Amino acid sequence: MSAFEYRDCTLYCEGVPAGELVAQFGTPLYVYSRSEIVTRFREFRSAFAALDPLIAFSVKSNGNLSVLRLLADEGAGADIVSGGELYRARLAGVPAERIVFSGVGKTVAELAAALEAGIYAFNVESAGELRELEGLGEATGVAAPIALRVNPDIESPTPHAYTRTGHRETKFGIPIEEALRLYRAAARTTGLRVRGIDVHIGSQILEVAPYVLAVQRVLEVVDELRREGIELEFIDVGGGFGIPYEGEPGVPAAKFGEALVPLLRETGLRVVLEPGRYIVGPAGVLLTRVLYIKDMGEKTFVITDAGMNDLLRPSHYASYHRVAPAEQHPERATITVDVVGPICESGDFLALDRAVEQPREGELLVIGEAGAYGFSMASTYNARPRPAEVLVDGENARLIRRRESYEDLVRGEVECL
Ligand code: LLP
């Protein structure tokens, strides 16, 4: 059962009504359910339990320190893509040996910091990055643990082109032929420690087949390396496991596990997985207040106090998030509206042509499935302070990030006046 449900027409997060949260913390407000995060993490882990994998939670999906701490306590590691995410993960208590570092544009300073921290592996995405790491390894006397992120050249079925990363036309990964050459060269160095192999084909994937195909391609590389005497320790299958956004049944982690566990188990390699959205997406909502209802004849606009700066996904990927009143009034008629924010852009919307219960000015709306890539993609565009974040645990709601202030907005600039 979801942690967000209506009781007598009032939306609750666990034991706390949405209205109470807003009375205490204001709007827009990101609300996460502790139990839902933990339940989803455990469900994911049990789907792959036979492999005893390292589950490196993808920090980019939700990097709040309290969320990271909660997952670290559950045994999760972290998939990071920047020095900032390394900082967050370490501050939240994620052990360095459970951290993998992906991304095409890691700076030398970021590589050096992660090497010094003692992370599990760098998922290397280019020959240039490998060269930098070799130099760092030699200079410090600590061989850099590496995996090459292979580009398997497959089309992954994601809802938007921006989140497809498995084919050749993207900037991600290294073509297989080149990866083989780089592995051979890396194995001869003292600055590098060849440790694994990595693939990540995209995000919000609701099919099992592309994973199977990607893993098969990667295992061909593993076999070839083995024939050449280069033994790997781990295979990282990446993240991307999708969630249902429109209330459809979705694909449980167990389905991915059923298909992948047998394939991976026979390799004898340690397995790393990098889920983000699957763990936190359904465990969070965004609460927003209706400011105005504007009837333009052709269209009715519901103007909310949350905009694209708070939740970018609808604008950026044309993605669907459920929108509903926090207090249901079943007697109300259903009308079709655009739910839009206060930002001065026509592309600022949370939902287009959406059938909703006739909204009223001043009422609260809930935007569903906002726990992943919600706050983490929020900005201060239009000089709007970013929202607060709250973690609900049973009857208790804990502020895990305070709402930004105007002072926060100008903090880095004041000394220049
Ligand atoms: N590992 C790597 C190397 C990644 O690039 C990503 C996501 C993940 C893991 C985690 O993927 P997940 O399990 O969360 O799907 N902002 C977009 C999603 C971009 C994902 C980027 N990489 C969105 O809001 O849909």
Coordinates of C-alpha atoms in Angstrom, one line a residue, residues 52-358:
D52 CA 24.1 -10.0 -2.9
P53 CA 24.8 -6.8 -5.0
L54 CA 26.1 -3.4 -4.1
I55 CA 23.1 -1.2 -4.5
A56 CA 24.6 2.2 -5.3
F57 CA 21.7 4.6 -5.0
S58 CA 21.8 7.3 -7.7
V59 CA 22.4 10.5 -5.7
K60 CA 21.3 12.7 -8.6
S61 CA 17.7 11.5 -8.2
N62 CA 17.5 12.7 -4.6
G63 CA 20.6 13.9 -2.9
N64 CA 19.0 15.1 0.4
L65 CA 21.4 14.2 3.2
S66 CA 18.6 12.6 5.3
V67 CA 17.5 10.5 2.4
L68 CA 21.1 9.4 1.7
R69 CA 21.7 8.6 5.4
L70 CA 18.5 6.6 5.6
L71 CA 19.6 4.5 2.6
A72 CA 23.2 4.2 3.8
D73 CA 21.8 2.8 7.0
E74 CA 19.9 0.2 4.9
G75 CA 23.2 -0.8 3.4
A76 CA 23.1 1.2 0.2
G77 CA 26.1 2.7 -1.5
A78 CA 26.0 5.7 -3.9
D79 CA 26.3 6.3 -7.6
I80 CA 27.8 9.8 -7.9
V81 CA 28.5 12.0 -10.9
S82 CA 30.3 15.0 -9.4
G83 CA 32.5 16.2 -6.6
G84 CA 29.4 17.7 -5.0
E85 CA 27.7 14.4 -4.9
L86 CA 30.8 12.8 -3.4
Y87 CA 30.7 15.5 -0.7
R88 CA 27.0 14.8 -0.1
A89 CA 27.4 11.0 0.0
R90 CA 30.4 11.2 2.4
L91 CA 28.6 13.7 4.6
A92 CA 25.6 11.4 4.8
G93 CA 27.8 8.6 5.9
V94 CA 28.0 6.5 2.8
P95 CA 31.2 4.4 3.1
A96 CA 33.7 5.3 0.4
E97 CA 34.0 1.6 -0.6
R98 CA 30.4 1.6 -1.6
I99 CA 30.7 4.6 -4.0
V100 CA 31.0 4.4 -7.8
F101 CA 31.7 7.5 -9.8
S102 CA 30.1 7.9 -13.3
G103 CA 29.8 10.8 -15.7
V104 CA 31.5 11.9 -18.9
G105 CA 33.1 15.2 -17.6
K106 CA 34.8 14.5 -14.3
T107 CA 37.5 17.2 -13.6
V108 CA 40.9 16.3 -12.4
A109 CA 40.1 17.8 -9.1
E110 CA 37.0 15.6 -8.8
L111 CA 38.9 12.5 -9.8
A112 CA 41.6 13.3 -7.2
A113 CA 39.1 13.9 -4.4
A114 CA 37.4 10.6 -5.1
L115 CA 40.7 8.7 -5.4
E116 CA 41.8 10.1 -2.1
A117 CA 38.4 9.2 -0.5
G118 CA 39.0 5.6 -1.6
I119 CA 35.9 5.0 -3.6
Y120 CA 35.1 1.5 -5.0
A121 CA 35.5 2.4 -8.7
F122 CA 35.5 5.1 -11.3
N123 CA 33.2 4.3 -14.2
V124 CA 35.4 5.7 -16.9
E125 CA 33.8 7.2 -20.0
S126 CA 36.7 8.2 -22.2
A127 CA 40.3 7.6 -23.1
G128 CA 41.2 11.0 -21.8
E129 CA 39.6 10.4 -18.4
L130 CA 41.5 7.1 -18.2
R131 CA 44.8 9.0 -18.9
E132 CA 44.1 11.5 -16.2
L133 CA 43.4 8.7 -13.7
E134 CA 46.5 6.9 -14.6
G135 CA 48.5 10.0 -14.0
L136 CA 46.8 10.5 -10.6
G137 CA 47.4 6.9 -9.7
E138 CA 51.1 7.1 -10.5
A139 CA 51.5 10.4 -8.7
T140 CA 49.8 9.3 -5.5
G141 CA 51.0 5.7 -5.5
V142 CA 47.4 4.5 -5.2
A143 CA 46.3 2.7 -8.3
A144 CA 42.9 4.1 -9.4
P145 CA 40.2 1.4 -9.4
I146 CA 38.4 1.5 -12.7
A147 CA 35.6 0.1 -14.8
L148 CA 35.0 1.2 -18.3
R149 CA 31.5 2.2 -19.1
V150 CA 30.7 0.4 -22.3
N151 CA 28.3 1.8 -24.8
P152 CA 26.4 -1.3 -26.0
D153 CA 24.8 0.5 -28.9
I154 CA 21.2 -0.5 -28.2
E155 CA 18.0 1.6 -28.4
S156 CA 16.6 1.9 -24.9
P157 CA 12.8 2.5 -24.7
T158 CA 12.6 5.6 -22.5
P159 CA 9.8 8.1 -22.8
H160 CA 12.1 10.9 -23.9
A161 CA 15.2 11.1 -26.1
Y162 CA 17.0 13.0 -23.4
T163 CA 17.1 10.0 -21.1
R164 CA 18.4 7.4 -23.6
T165 CA 22.0 6.7 -23.1
G166 CA 22.6 3.2 -24.7
H167 CA 23.2 4.1 -28.3
R168 CA 26.2 5.3 -30.2
E169 CA 24.8 8.8 -30.9
T170 CA 25.0 9.8 -27.2
K171 CA 28.0 11.1 -25.4
F172 CA 27.9 8.2 -22.9
G173 CA 30.1 5.2 -22.6
I174 CA 32.9 3.8 -24.8
P175 CA 32.3 1.8 -28.0
I176 CA 33.1 -1.9 -27.4
E177 CA 36.1 -2.1 -29.7
E178 CA 37.7 0.9 -28.1
A179 CA 36.9 -0.4 -24.6
L180 CA 38.8 -3.7 -25.4
R181 CA 41.9 -1.7 -26.5
L182 CA 41.7 0.5 -23.4
Y183 CA 41.4 -2.5 -21.1
R184 CA 44.5 -4.0 -22.6
A185 CA 46.4 -0.8 -22.1
A186 CA 45.1 -0.2 -18.6
A187 CA 46.0 -3.7 -17.5
R188 CA 49.7 -2.9 -18.2
T189 CA 49.8 0.2 -16.1
T190 CA 50.8 0.7 -12.5
G191 CA 48.5 3.8 -12.1
L192 CA 45.3 1.9 -12.8
R193 CA 43.7 -1.1 -11.2
V194 CA 41.3 -2.8 -13.7
R195 CA 38.4 -3.7 -11.5
G196 CA 35.1 -3.9 -13.4
I197 CA 32.9 -3.1 -16.3
D198 CA 29.9 -0.8 -16.4
V199 CA 26.8 -0.1 -18.5
H200 CA 23.8 2.2 -18.1
I201 CA 21.3 2.4 -20.9
G202 CA 18.9 5.1 -19.8
S203 CA 16.2 6.1 -17.4
Q204 CA 12.6 5.3 -16.8
I205 CA 12.7 2.0 -18.6
L206 CA 9.7 -0.3 -18.1
E207 CA 11.0 -3.3 -20.1
V208 CA 13.3 -6.1 -19.2
A209 CA 14.6 -7.0 -22.6
P210 CA 16.9 -4.0 -23.2
Y211 CA 18.7 -4.8 -19.9
V212 CA 19.2 -8.4 -21.0
L213 CA 20.5 -7.3 -24.3
A214 CA 22.9 -4.8 -22.7
V215 CA 24.2 -7.3 -20.2
Q216 CA 24.7 -9.9 -22.9
R217 CA 26.8 -7.4 -24.9
V218 CA 28.8 -6.6 -21.8
L219 CA 29.4 -10.2 -21.0
E220 CA 30.9 -10.8 -24.4
V221 CA 33.5 -8.2 -23.5
V222 CA 34.0 -9.9 -20.1
D223 CA 34.6 -13.2 -21.8
E224 CA 37.0 -11.7 -24.3
L225 CA 39.0 -10.1 -21.6
R226 CA 39.1 -13.3 -19.6
R227 CA 40.5 -15.1 -22.6
E228 CA 43.2 -12.5 -22.7
G229 CA 44.0 -13.0 -19.0
I230 CA 42.3 -9.8 -17.8
E231 CA 40.1 -10.8 -14.9
L232 CA 37.4 -8.4 -13.7
E233 CA 35.9 -8.3 -10.2
F234 CA 32.5 -6.6 -10.9
I235 CA 29.8 -5.8 -13.4
D236 CA 27.8 -2.6 -12.9
V237 CA 24.4 -2.8 -14.7
G238 CA 23.5 0.9 -14.0
G239 CA 20.1 2.2 -13.1
G240 CA 17.0 3.3 -15.1
F241 CA 14.4 1.0 -13.6
G242 CA 11.1 2.7 -14.3
I243 CA 8.1 3.5 -12.2
P244 CA 4.4 4.0 -13.0
Y245 CA 3.5 7.7 -13.3
E246 CA 0.0 7.4 -14.4
G247 CA -1.4 5.0 -11.9
E248 CA -0.7 1.9 -14.1
P249 CA 0.6 -1.3 -12.5
G250 CA 4.3 -0.7 -13.3
V251 CA 7.1 -3.3 -13.5
P252 CA 8.1 -4.6 -10.1
A253 CA 11.8 -4.9 -9.4
A254 CA 11.3 -8.7 -9.1
K255 CA 10.7 -8.8 -12.9
F256 CA 14.1 -7.2 -13.6
G257 CA 15.6 -9.6 -11.0
E258 CA 14.1 -12.7 -12.6
A259 CA 15.6 -11.9 -16.0
L260 CA 18.9 -10.6 -14.8
V261 CA 19.9 -12.7 -11.8
P262 CA 20.5 -16.0 -13.8
L263 CA 22.5 -14.2 -16.4
L264 CA 24.7 -12.4 -13.9
R265 CA 25.0 -15.2 -11.4
E266 CA 26.9 -17.5 -13.7
T267 CA 29.6 -14.8 -14.3
G268 CA 30.8 -15.1 -10.7
L269 CA 31.3 -11.3 -10.8
R270 CA 30.2 -9.0 -8.0
V271 CA 27.1 -7.1 -9.2
V272 CA 26.6 -3.3 -8.8
L273 CA 23.2 -1.7 -9.5
E274 CA 22.5 2.0 -9.6
P275 CA 18.7 2.6 -9.1
G276 CA 17.5 6.1 -8.3
R277 CA 14.0 6.8 -9.4
Y278 CA 12.7 3.3 -8.5
I279 CA 13.6 3.8 -4.8
V280 CA 12.5 7.4 -4.2
G281 CA 10.2 8.4 -7.1
P282 CA 6.9 7.1 -5.7
A283 CA 8.1 7.9 -2.1
G284 CA 7.7 11.7 -2.6
V285 CA 5.1 14.2 -3.6
L286 CA 5.0 18.0 -4.2
L287 CA 2.3 19.9 -2.4
T288 CA 1.4 23.2 -4.0
R289 CA -1.4 25.8 -3.4
V290 CA -3.7 27.1 -6.1
L291 CA -3.2 30.8 -6.3
Y292 CA -5.6 31.7 -9.1
I293 CA -8.0 30.2 -11.6
K294 CA -7.9 32.0 -14.9
D295 CA -10.5 31.3 -17.5
M296 CA -9.2 32.3 -20.9
G297 CA -12.2 31.1 -22.9
E298 CA -10.3 28.5 -24.9
K299 CA -8.6 27.2 -21.8
T300 CA -8.7 27.3 -18.0
F301 CA -5.4 27.8 -16.3
V302 CA -4.9 26.7 -12.7
I303 CA -2.1 28.8 -11.5
T304 CA -0.1 27.2 -8.6
D305 CA 2.7 28.4 -6.4
A306 CA 4.9 25.7 -7.7
G307 CA 6.4 26.1 -11.1
M308 CA 9.0 24.6 -13.4
N309 CA 11.8 25.9 -11.1
D310 CA 10.4 23.6 -8.4
L311 CA 9.6 20.6 -10.6
L312 CA 11.2 20.7 -14.0
R313 CA 10.2 17.3 -15.4
P314 CA 6.9 18.3 -17.1
S315 CA 8.5 21.2 -19.0
H316 CA 11.8 19.5 -19.8
Y317 CA 10.6 16.0 -20.8
A318 CA 6.9 16.6 -21.3
S319 CA 6.6 14.1 -18.5
Y320 CA 3.4 13.2 -16.8
H321 CA 2.8 13.7 -13.1
R322 CA -0.5 13.0 -11.4
V323 CA -2.3 16.1 -10.1
A324 CA -5.1 15.9 -7.6
P325 CA -6.7 18.0 -4.8
A326 CA -5.4 17.2 -1.3
E327 CA -9.0 17.4 -0.2
Q328 CA -11.4 15.4 -2.4
H329 CA -14.9 16.7 -3.0
P330 CA -16.5 14.0 -5.1
E331 CA -19.5 16.2 -5.7
R332 CA -17.4 18.5 -7.8
A333 CA -17.5 18.4 -11.6
T334 CA -14.4 17.3 -13.5
I335 CA -13.0 19.9 -15.9
T336 CA -10.0 20.0 -18.2
V337 CA -7.3 22.5 -17.3
D338 CA -3.7 23.4 -17.7
V339 CA -1.9 23.4 -14.3
V340 CA 0.8 26.1 -14.6
G341 CA 3.3 27.8 -12.4
P342 CA 4.2 31.5 -11.8
I343 CA 7.3 31.5 -13.9
C344 CA 7.4 33.9 -16.8
E345 CA 7.7 31.2 -19.5
S346 CA 4.9 29.6 -21.6
G347 CA 6.7 26.3 -21.0
D348 CA 6.1 26.6 -17.3
F349 CA 3.5 23.9 -16.5
L350 CA 3.0 20.9 -14.3
A351 CA 0.2 19.4 -16.4
L352 CA -1.5 20.1 -19.7
D353 CA -5.1 19.4 -20.7
R354 CA -5.6 17.5 -17.5
A355 CA -9.0 16.4 -16.2
V356 CA -9.2 17.4 -12.6
E357 CA -11.9 18.0 -10.0
Q358 CA -13.0 21.6 -10.5

